[in-house]
Amino acid sequence: MSRPNGQQKTPHFSRDQELKAYREMLLIRRFEEKAGQLYGMGLIGGFCHLYIGQEAVVVGMQMAIEEGDQVITTYRDHGHMLACGMDPKGVMAELTGRRGGYSKGKGGSMHMFSKEKNFYGGHGIVGANVPLGAGIAFANAYRGNGRVCLTYFGDGAANQGQVYESFNMAKLWKLPVVFIIENNKYAMGTSIERSAATTDFSQRGRSFDIPGEQVDGMDVRAVKDAGDRVVKWVRAGNGPYILEMLTYRYRGHSMSDPAKYRTREEVQKMREEHDPIEQVRRRLLDGKLVDEDAMKTIDADIRSIVNGAAEFAQHDPEPDESELWTDVLLPA
Amino acid sequence: MPTEILMPALSPTMEEGKLAKWLVKEGQAIKPGDIIAEIETDKATMEVEAVDEGKVAKLLVSEGTEGVKVNTPIALLDGEGAGASPSPRASASPASAPTARGEGPPKASAPSASAPRPLPADVRGEAMAGAETASQTMREALRDAMAEEMRRDKDVFLMGEEVAQYQGAYKVSQGLLDEFGPRRVIDTPITEQGFAGIGVGAGMAGLKPIVEFMTWNFAMQAIDQIINSAAKTLYMSGGQLGCPIVFRGPNGAAARVAAQHSQCFSAWYAHIPGLKVVAPSNPADAKGLLKAAIRDPNPVLVLENEILYGSSGPVPKGEWIVPIGKARIARTGSHVTIVSFSRGMHYALEAAAELARNGIEAEVIDLRSLRPLDLDTIIASVKKTNRLVTVEEAWPVCSVGSEICAQVAMQAFDYLDAPPVKISGADVPMPYAANLERLALPSSAQVVEAVKSVLYV
């Protein structure tokens, strides 16, 4: 079977698709802004890695998969959880370390999971989730269940050795996994030019004959289109595929990052010219698919969901002290 | 002058083997590299190559002879025309050069304290009393445990280096590929971190992987996946996502393989909440603990021991499960409590037998599980004997023995009539030289001395 060819012209979205993408991306954007705010208020502790700017990647890919397909990612995971349909209240309450959080407050920002939504975390060691994703795909192949596992990681993780160990076995065993490299150009504070000998990450599978392509990760339509083609190809039993999503994070690596390694102008230029949400918003309004009032209604609706989540996350009690000792082992 | 061709050692732990077949005849001329014989051990059949040139003068051991000791002369080579190479020793070498990874790391030259010996009778479990048993090696017992569980549960599979076509680097997975096929018995590339992670991912997705590490030394490449991914996910997910996985392979000192291939990781893993750790000392426990491990919904580490793979003992027929977290009183006694595990049990029981000849009755406890640790059994015994000696091969600092001494001091201080003594490996990287290696490992003599010291005799 031939490999999926890169799309030449920008794919078209229907009105419903545009609206869905807009809503989903806006939810992530507003949620993350609120998380940043709560962090500043001292309500969220530790590390908190915001996804602002990268929303089109996960939303576009989520539009390309089927019920039952799995998702696993690193610690910049809030967007992935919301896109998987996890409840913003449960996610935000986990950020504040409360009992109603997805991990009962024991995981925090970097460690949430939902069996129900096929979201496998939420992993804090750079690169370590890549073999795990290949392992979930291994289970799919073992069972022959036709499921595909989307395994996300960043340009920083793409330099880790275990990523290549996973590439090798995924190709060798034709595992149904899409490796999605979210290239936001900075591994924490080190630009890809300073950390990677080759910066076209889509070609990092060449030694293993894993095909790959670069995708405009700021355009949700391009992401979904690539996702559609590639997920279908992977599902058909052709083995893994690499999608390098060219994207950008507006905020620092984590909340404590002053982001001195790049200029304000660079960030501003991405926001003004490539913002994934603004692109859809413009298409919806310019194409007169919806009017300003309808957009305001959506914005208000999203704000209320996020405010509701923040409200819940601030008032939900901390976990009961007895929870310290639970969930270490399952009863044999 | 004829040169002796000697029975070669084909692995660090081999003491004897069967001379399966001669491939040369008396009077035949041979040159270096010719295959002259086939030798069988319990692990493998190996070919023996000639090292010197000459004519086979006499075959000293006939085909089919079992139990030929290493270094026994098996043939004479007429040195006429062979040039001046009258090397009386080491005239033969295994055809396939052993590698640091394979079943044959550099071969043992001295029959040191490393040979598999039949277990003292009292290593056998009291729980087996009455059960019908058959004698098996630990290697066979482990294999049967996996085979039985794979028959029982289609989600159980085995992956690791050389587990399938090669039949296991230490032949523990012998026959499994034939029975279960390549879908369930999977050879991996030499990428411990990668395949450990794939195993953990498969476990999170609901399968029940058995991940074999060729040895636990190599698992250090994968320790992040074992600890950060396998052990912690259940907790980090608030109980949503567990990982039913078994990591297993040989742990502890091997023989003459030096520092990077000879070490005990018991304390490393016993330290980690979210893991269970077992370390069997005999075939019955090996089978029962491995079966329990495979059925356990948590990550379980089975620390096996290369030296013990060939040791035999009675294993109950039929269903046999040893509960994780329960120590076994291998020998009852009232004068002193000796606590050990894995190969340490062999030093402990040898010492106990020696002490008994002098009227000292030691109670010997085989931990079997290192996490959870069965402190109740230890404390109860110390309250009876009032004296404690721990025995292990690992390094002494922060070891399993350290933890036991600390717990006994905290929980039974008033019952102690002497400070506990901890016997361990020497606090150095494992040396290669045979004499130094012996000094780096504990011995039954050390245990005897330790017991005498806590008894003030």
Coordinates of N, CA, C and O in Angstrom, one line a residue, chain A residues 70 72 94 102-104 106-108 111-116 119-123 125 127-136 138-143 160-162 165-166 168-170 172-173 175 323-332, chain B residues 153-157 159 183-184 186-207 221 224-225 228-229 231 233-243 273-276 295-299 371-372:
Chain A
Q70 N -6.7 5.6 21.2 CA -6.1 6.1 22.5 C -5.2 7.3 22.3 O -4.7 7.5 21.2
I72 N -2.0 9.4 24.3 CA -1.0 9.5 25.4 C -0.1 10.6 25.1 O 0.3 10.9 24.0
E94 N -7.9 18.8 39.6 CA -6.6 18.1 39.8 C -5.5 19.1 39.8 O -4.6 19.0 40.6
Y102 N -9.2 14.4 38.6 CA -9.2 13.1 37.9 C -8.3 12.1 38.6 O -8.6 10.9 38.5
S103 N -7.3 12.5 39.3 CA -6.5 11.6 40.1 C -6.7 11.8 41.6 O -5.7 11.5 42.3
K104 N -7.8 12.3 42.0 CA -8.2 12.5 43.4 C -7.2 13.5 44.0 O -6.9 13.5 45.2
K106 N -4.0 13.5 43.5 CA -2.7 12.9 43.7 C -1.7 12.9 42.5 O -0.5 12.6 42.7
G107 N -2.2 13.4 41.4 CA -1.4 13.4 40.2 C -0.9 14.8 39.9 O 0.3 15.1 39.6
G108 N -1.8 15.8 39.9 CA -1.5 17.2 39.6 C -1.5 17.4 38.1 O -1.9 16.5 37.3
H111 N -0.1 14.6 35.7 CA -0.5 13.2 35.8 C -2.0 13.0 35.9 O -2.5 13.0 37.0
M112 N -2.7 13.0 34.8 CA -4.1 12.7 34.8 C -4.4 11.6 33.8 O -3.6 11.6 32.8
F113 N -5.4 10.9 34.0 CA -5.7 9.7 33.1 C -7.2 9.6 33.1 O -7.9 10.0 34.0
S114 N -7.7 9.0 32.0 CA -9.1 8.7 32.0 C -9.3 7.4 31.1 O -9.2 7.4 29.9
K115 N -9.6 6.3 31.8 CA -9.8 5.1 31.1 C -11.0 5.2 30.2 O -11.0 4.7 29.1
E116 N -12.0 5.9 30.8 CA -13.3 6.0 30.0 C -13.0 6.8 28.7 O -13.6 6.4 27.7
F119 N -7.7 8.1 27.6 CA -6.5 9.0 27.7 C -5.6 8.4 28.7 O -5.9 8.2 29.9
Y120 N -4.4 8.1 28.3 CA -3.4 7.3 29.1 C -2.3 8.2 29.7 O -1.2 7.7 30.0
G121 N -2.6 9.5 29.9 CA -1.7 10.4 30.6 C -0.8 11.2 29.7 O -0.7 10.8 28.6
G122 N -0.4 12.2 30.2 CA 0.0 12.7 31.5 C 1.3 12.1 32.1 O 1.2 11.6 33.2
H123 N 2.5 12.2 31.3 CA 3.7 11.6 31.9 C 4.8 12.6 32.0 O 5.0 13.4 31.1
I125 N 8.3 12.3 32.5 CA 9.7 12.1 32.1 C 9.8 12.2 30.6 O 9.2 11.5 29.9
G127 N 10.1 11.9 27.1 CA 10.4 10.8 26.2 C 9.9 9.5 26.7 O 9.7 8.5 25.9
A128 N 9.6 9.3 28.0 CA 9.2 8.0 28.5 C 7.8 7.6 28.1 O 7.5 6.4 28.1
N129 N 7.0 8.5 27.7 CA 5.6 8.2 27.3 C 5.7 7.6 25.8 O 4.7 7.0 25.4
V130 N 6.8 7.7 25.2 CA 6.8 7.2 23.8 C 6.8 5.7 23.7 O 5.9 5.1 23.0
P131 N 7.6 5.0 24.5 CA 7.5 3.5 24.5 C 6.1 3.1 25.1 O 5.6 2.1 24.7
L132 N 5.6 3.9 26.0 CA 4.3 3.5 26.6 C 3.2 3.6 25.5 O 2.4 2.7 25.4
G133 N 3.3 4.6 24.7 CA 2.3 4.7 23.5 C 2.5 3.6 22.6 O 1.5 3.0 22.1
A134 N 3.8 3.2 22.3 CA 4.0 2.1 21.4 C 3.5 0.8 22.1 O 3.0 -0.1 21.4
G135 N 3.5 0.7 23.4 CA 3.0 -0.5 24.1 C 1.5 -0.6 24.1 O 0.9 -1.7 24.0
I136 N 0.8 0.6 24.1 CA -0.6 0.6 24.0 C -1.0 0.1 22.6 O -1.9 -0.7 22.4
F138 N 0.9 -1.8 20.8 CA 1.2 -3.3 20.9 C 0.0 -4.0 21.3 O -0.4 -5.1 20.7
A139 N -0.7 -3.5 22.4 CA -1.9 -4.2 22.9 C -3.0 -4.2 21.8 O -3.7 -5.2 21.6
N140 N -3.1 -3.1 21.1 CA -4.1 -3.1 20.0 C -3.8 -4.2 18.9 O -4.7 -4.9 18.5
A141 N -2.5 -4.3 18.6 CA -2.1 -5.3 17.6 C -2.3 -6.7 18.1 O -2.8 -7.6 17.4
Y142 N -2.0 -6.9 19.4 CA -2.1 -8.2 20.0 C -3.6 -8.6 20.0 O -3.9 -9.8 19.7
R143 N -4.4 -7.7 20.2 CA -5.9 -8.0 20.3 C -6.5 -7.9 18.9 O -7.7 -8.4 18.8
Q160 N 15.5 12.0 22.6 CA 15.7 11.0 23.6 C 16.0 9.6 22.9 O 15.3 9.3 22.0
G161 N 16.9 8.8 23.5 CA 17.2 7.5 23.0 C 16.0 6.6 22.9 O 15.8 5.9 21.9
Q162 N 15.2 6.6 23.9 CA 14.1 5.6 24.0 C 13.0 5.9 22.9 O 12.3 5.0 22.5
E165 N 14.3 3.7 20.1 CA 14.1 2.3 20.5 C 12.6 2.0 20.1 O 12.3 0.9 19.6
S166 N 11.7 2.9 20.4 CA 10.3 2.7 20.2 C 10.0 2.7 18.6 O 9.2 1.9 18.2
N168 N 12.0 1.8 16.3 CA 12.5 0.6 15.8 C 11.5 -0.6 16.0 O 11.1 -1.3 15.1
M169 N 11.0 -0.7 17.2 CA 10.1 -1.8 17.5 C 8.7 -1.6 16.9 O 8.1 -2.5 16.4
A170 N 8.3 -0.3 16.8 CA 7.0 0.0 16.2 C 7.0 -0.4 14.8 O 6.0 -0.9 14.2
L172 N 9.2 -2.5 13.3 CA 9.5 -4.0 13.2 C 8.3 -4.8 13.4 O 8.0 -5.8 12.7
W173 N 7.4 -4.4 14.3 CA 6.2 -5.1 14.6 C 4.9 -4.5 14.0 O 3.8 -4.9 14.3
L175 N 3.3 -1.7 14.5 CA 2.3 -1.3 15.5 C 1.5 -0.1 15.1 O 2.0 0.8 14.4
E323 N -6.4 9.2 51.9 CA -6.0 8.9 50.5 C -4.5 8.8 50.4 O -4.0 8.4 49.3
L324 N -3.7 9.3 51.3 CA -2.3 9.2 51.3 C -1.9 7.7 51.0 O -0.9 7.5 50.3
W325 N -2.6 6.8 51.6 CA -2.2 5.4 51.6 C -3.0 4.6 50.6 O -2.7 3.4 50.5
T326 N -3.9 5.1 49.9 CA -4.6 4.3 48.9 C -4.0 4.4 47.5 O -3.2 5.3 47.2
D327 N -4.3 3.4 46.7 CA -3.9 3.4 45.3 C -2.4 3.1 45.1 O -1.9 3.4 44.0
V328 N -1.7 2.6 46.1 CA -0.3 2.3 45.9 C -0.3 0.9 45.2 O 0.5 0.7 44.3
L329 N -1.1 0.0 45.7 CA -1.2 -1.3 45.1 C -2.7 -1.7 44.9 O -3.5 -1.3 45.8
L330 N -3.0 -2.5 44.0 CA -4.3 -3.1 43.9 C -4.4 -4.3 44.7 O -3.3 -5.0 44.8
P331 N -5.5 -4.7 45.3 CA -5.6 -6.0 46.0 C -5.4 -7.1 45.0 O -5.9 -7.1 43.9
A332 N -4.5 -8.0 45.5 CA -4.2 -9.2 44.6 C -5.3 -10.1 44.5 O -6.1 -10.2 45.5
Chain B
D153 N -4.4 -17.8 30.6 CA -4.9 -16.5 30.4 C -4.2 -16.0 29.1 O -3.0 -15.8 29.0
K154 N -5.1 -15.7 28.1 CA -4.6 -15.4 26.8 C -3.9 -14.0 26.7 O -3.3 -13.6 25.8
D155 N -4.1 -13.2 27.8 CA -3.5 -11.9 27.8 C -2.1 -11.9 28.3 O -1.4 -10.9 28.3
V156 N -1.6 -13.1 28.8 CA -0.3 -13.2 29.3 C 0.7 -13.5 28.1 O 0.4 -14.4 27.3
F157 N 1.7 -12.7 28.0 CA 2.7 -13.0 26.9 C 4.1 -12.7 27.5 O 4.3 -12.0 28.5
M159 N 8.0 -11.2 26.6 CA 8.9 -10.5 25.7 C 10.2 -10.3 26.3 O 10.4 -10.2 27.5
R183 N 3.4 -14.7 18.4 CA 2.6 -13.6 18.8 C 2.7 -13.4 20.3 O 2.6 -12.3 20.8
R184 N 3.0 -14.5 21.1 CA 3.0 -14.4 22.5 C 4.3 -14.7 23.1 O 4.5 -14.5 24.3
I186 N 8.0 -13.2 22.3 CA 8.4 -12.2 21.4 C 9.9 -11.8 21.7 O 10.2 -11.4 22.7
D187 N 10.7 -12.1 20.6 CA 12.1 -11.6 20.7 C 12.1 -10.1 20.5 O 11.6 -9.6 19.6
T188 N 12.9 -9.4 21.4 CA 13.0 -8.0 21.2 C 14.4 -7.6 20.8 O 15.3 -8.4 21.0
P189 N 14.6 -6.4 20.2 CA 16.0 -6.0 20.0 C 16.6 -5.6 21.4 O 15.9 -5.6 22.4
I190 N 17.9 -5.4 21.4 CA 18.6 -5.1 22.7 C 18.4 -3.7 23.1 O 19.2 -2.8 22.9
T191 N 17.2 -3.4 23.6 CA 16.8 -2.0 23.9 C 15.9 -2.1 25.1 O 14.7 -2.0 25.1
E192 N 16.6 -2.2 26.3 CA 15.8 -2.5 27.5 C 14.8 -1.4 27.9 O 13.7 -1.7 28.2
Q193 N 15.3 -0.2 27.7 CA 14.3 0.9 28.1 C 13.1 0.9 27.2 O 12.0 1.0 27.6
G194 N 13.4 0.7 25.9 CA 12.3 0.7 24.9 C 11.3 -0.5 25.2 O 10.1 -0.3 25.3
F195 N 11.8 -1.7 25.3 CA 10.8 -2.8 25.4 C 10.2 -2.9 26.8 O 9.1 -3.3 27.0
A196 N 11.0 -2.4 27.8 CA 10.3 -2.3 29.2 C 9.1 -1.3 29.1 O 8.1 -1.6 29.6
G197 N 9.3 -0.2 28.4 CA 8.3 0.8 28.3 C 7.1 0.3 27.4 O 6.0 0.5 27.8
I198 N 7.4 -0.5 26.4 CA 6.4 -1.1 25.6 C 5.6 -2.1 26.4 O 4.3 -2.1 26.4
G199 N 6.3 -2.8 27.3 CA 5.6 -3.7 28.2 C 4.7 -3.0 29.1 O 3.5 -3.4 29.3
V200 N 5.2 -1.9 29.7 CA 4.4 -1.2 30.6 C 3.1 -0.6 29.9 O 2.0 -0.6 30.4
G201 N 3.3 -0.1 28.7 CA 2.2 0.5 28.0 C 1.2 -0.6 27.7 O 0.0 -0.4 27.8
A202 N 1.6 -1.8 27.3 CA 0.7 -2.9 27.0 C 0.0 -3.3 28.3 O -1.2 -3.6 28.3
G203 N 0.7 -3.2 29.4 CA 0.1 -3.5 30.7 C -1.0 -2.5 31.1 O -2.1 -2.8 31.5
M204 N -0.7 -1.2 30.8 CA -1.7 -0.2 31.1 C -2.9 -0.4 30.2 O -4.0 0.0 30.6
A205 N -2.7 -0.9 29.0 CA -3.8 -1.2 28.1 C -4.5 -2.5 28.4 O -5.4 -2.9 27.7
G206 N -4.1 -3.2 29.5 CA -4.9 -4.3 30.0 C -4.3 -5.7 29.7 O -4.8 -6.7 30.2
L207 N -3.2 -5.8 29.0 CA -2.5 -7.1 28.8 C -1.7 -7.4 30.0 O -1.6 -6.5 30.9
Q221 N 19.1 0.1 32.4 CA 18.7 0.9 31.3 C 17.3 1.2 31.3 O 16.8 2.2 30.7
D224 N 14.0 3.6 34.8 CA 13.0 4.7 34.8 C 11.6 4.2 34.4 O 10.6 4.6 35.1
Q225 N 11.5 3.3 33.5 CA 10.2 2.8 33.1 C 9.6 1.9 34.2 O 8.4 1.9 34.5
N228 N 9.3 5.0 37.4 CA 8.4 6.1 37.1 C 7.1 5.8 36.4 O 6.1 6.4 36.6
S229 N 7.2 4.8 35.5 CA 6.0 4.4 34.8 C 5.2 3.3 35.4 O 4.0 3.5 35.7
A231 N 5.6 1.6 38.4 CA 5.2 1.6 39.9 C 4.3 2.7 40.3 O 3.5 2.6 41.3
T233 N 2.1 4.7 38.3 CA 0.9 5.2 37.6 C -0.4 5.0 38.3 O -1.3 5.8 38.3
L234 N -0.5 3.9 39.0 CA -1.8 3.6 39.8 C -2.0 4.8 40.8 O -3.2 5.3 40.8
Y235 N -1.0 5.1 41.4 CA -1.2 6.2 42.4 C -1.4 7.6 41.8 O -2.3 8.3 42.1
M236 N -0.6 7.8 40.7 CA -0.8 9.1 40.0 C -2.1 9.3 39.4 O -2.6 10.4 39.1
S237 N -2.8 8.1 39.1 CA -4.1 8.2 38.4 C -5.2 8.1 39.4 O -6.4 7.9 39.0
G238 N -4.9 8.1 40.7 CA -6.0 8.0 41.7 C -6.6 6.7 41.6 O -7.8 6.5 41.9
G239 N -5.9 5.6 41.2 CA -6.4 4.3 41.2 C -7.1 3.8 39.9 O -7.6 2.7 39.8
Q240 N -7.1 4.7 38.9 CA -7.7 4.4 37.7 C -7.0 3.4 36.8 O -7.6 2.6 36.1
L241 N -5.6 3.6 36.8 CA -4.9 2.9 35.7 C -3.7 2.1 36.4 O -2.7 2.7 36.8
G242 N -3.8 0.8 36.5 CA -2.8 0.0 37.0 C -1.9 -0.6 35.9 O -2.1 -0.3 34.7
C243 N -1.0 -1.4 36.3 CA -0.1 -2.0 35.4 C 0.3 -3.4 35.8 O 1.2 -3.6 36.6
P273 N 7.7 2.0 46.6 CA 6.3 1.8 46.8 C 5.7 1.6 45.4 O 6.0 2.3 44.4
G274 N 4.7 0.7 45.3 CA 4.0 0.5 44.0 C 4.6 -0.7 43.3 O 4.0 -1.2 42.3
L275 N 5.7 -1.3 43.8 CA 6.2 -2.5 43.3 C 6.0 -3.6 44.3 O 6.0 -3.4 45.5
K276 N 6.0 -4.9 43.8 CA 6.2 -6.0 44.7 C 7.5 -6.7 44.2 O 7.8 -6.7 43.0
R295 N -0.3 -13.4 38.1 CA -1.7 -13.2 38.4 C -2.0 -11.9 39.2 O -3.1 -11.4 39.3
D296 N -0.9 -11.3 39.7 CA -1.1 -10.1 40.5 C -1.4 -8.9 39.6 O -0.8 -8.8 38.6
P297 N -2.3 -8.1 40.0 CA -2.6 -6.9 39.2 C -1.6 -5.8 39.3 O -1.8 -4.7 38.6
N298 N -0.6 -6.0 40.0 CA 0.4 -4.9 40.2 C 1.8 -5.3 39.5 O 2.0 -6.4 39.2
P299 N 2.6 -4.3 39.3 CA 4.0 -4.7 38.8 C 4.7 -5.5 39.8 O 4.9 -5.1 41.0
R371 N 9.5 -7.2 49.0 CA 8.5 -6.2 49.2 C 7.1 -6.7 48.8 O 7.0 -7.1 47.6
P372 N 6.1 -6.8 49.6 CA 6.2 -6.5 51.0 C 7.1 -7.5 51.8 O 7.1 -8.7 51.5

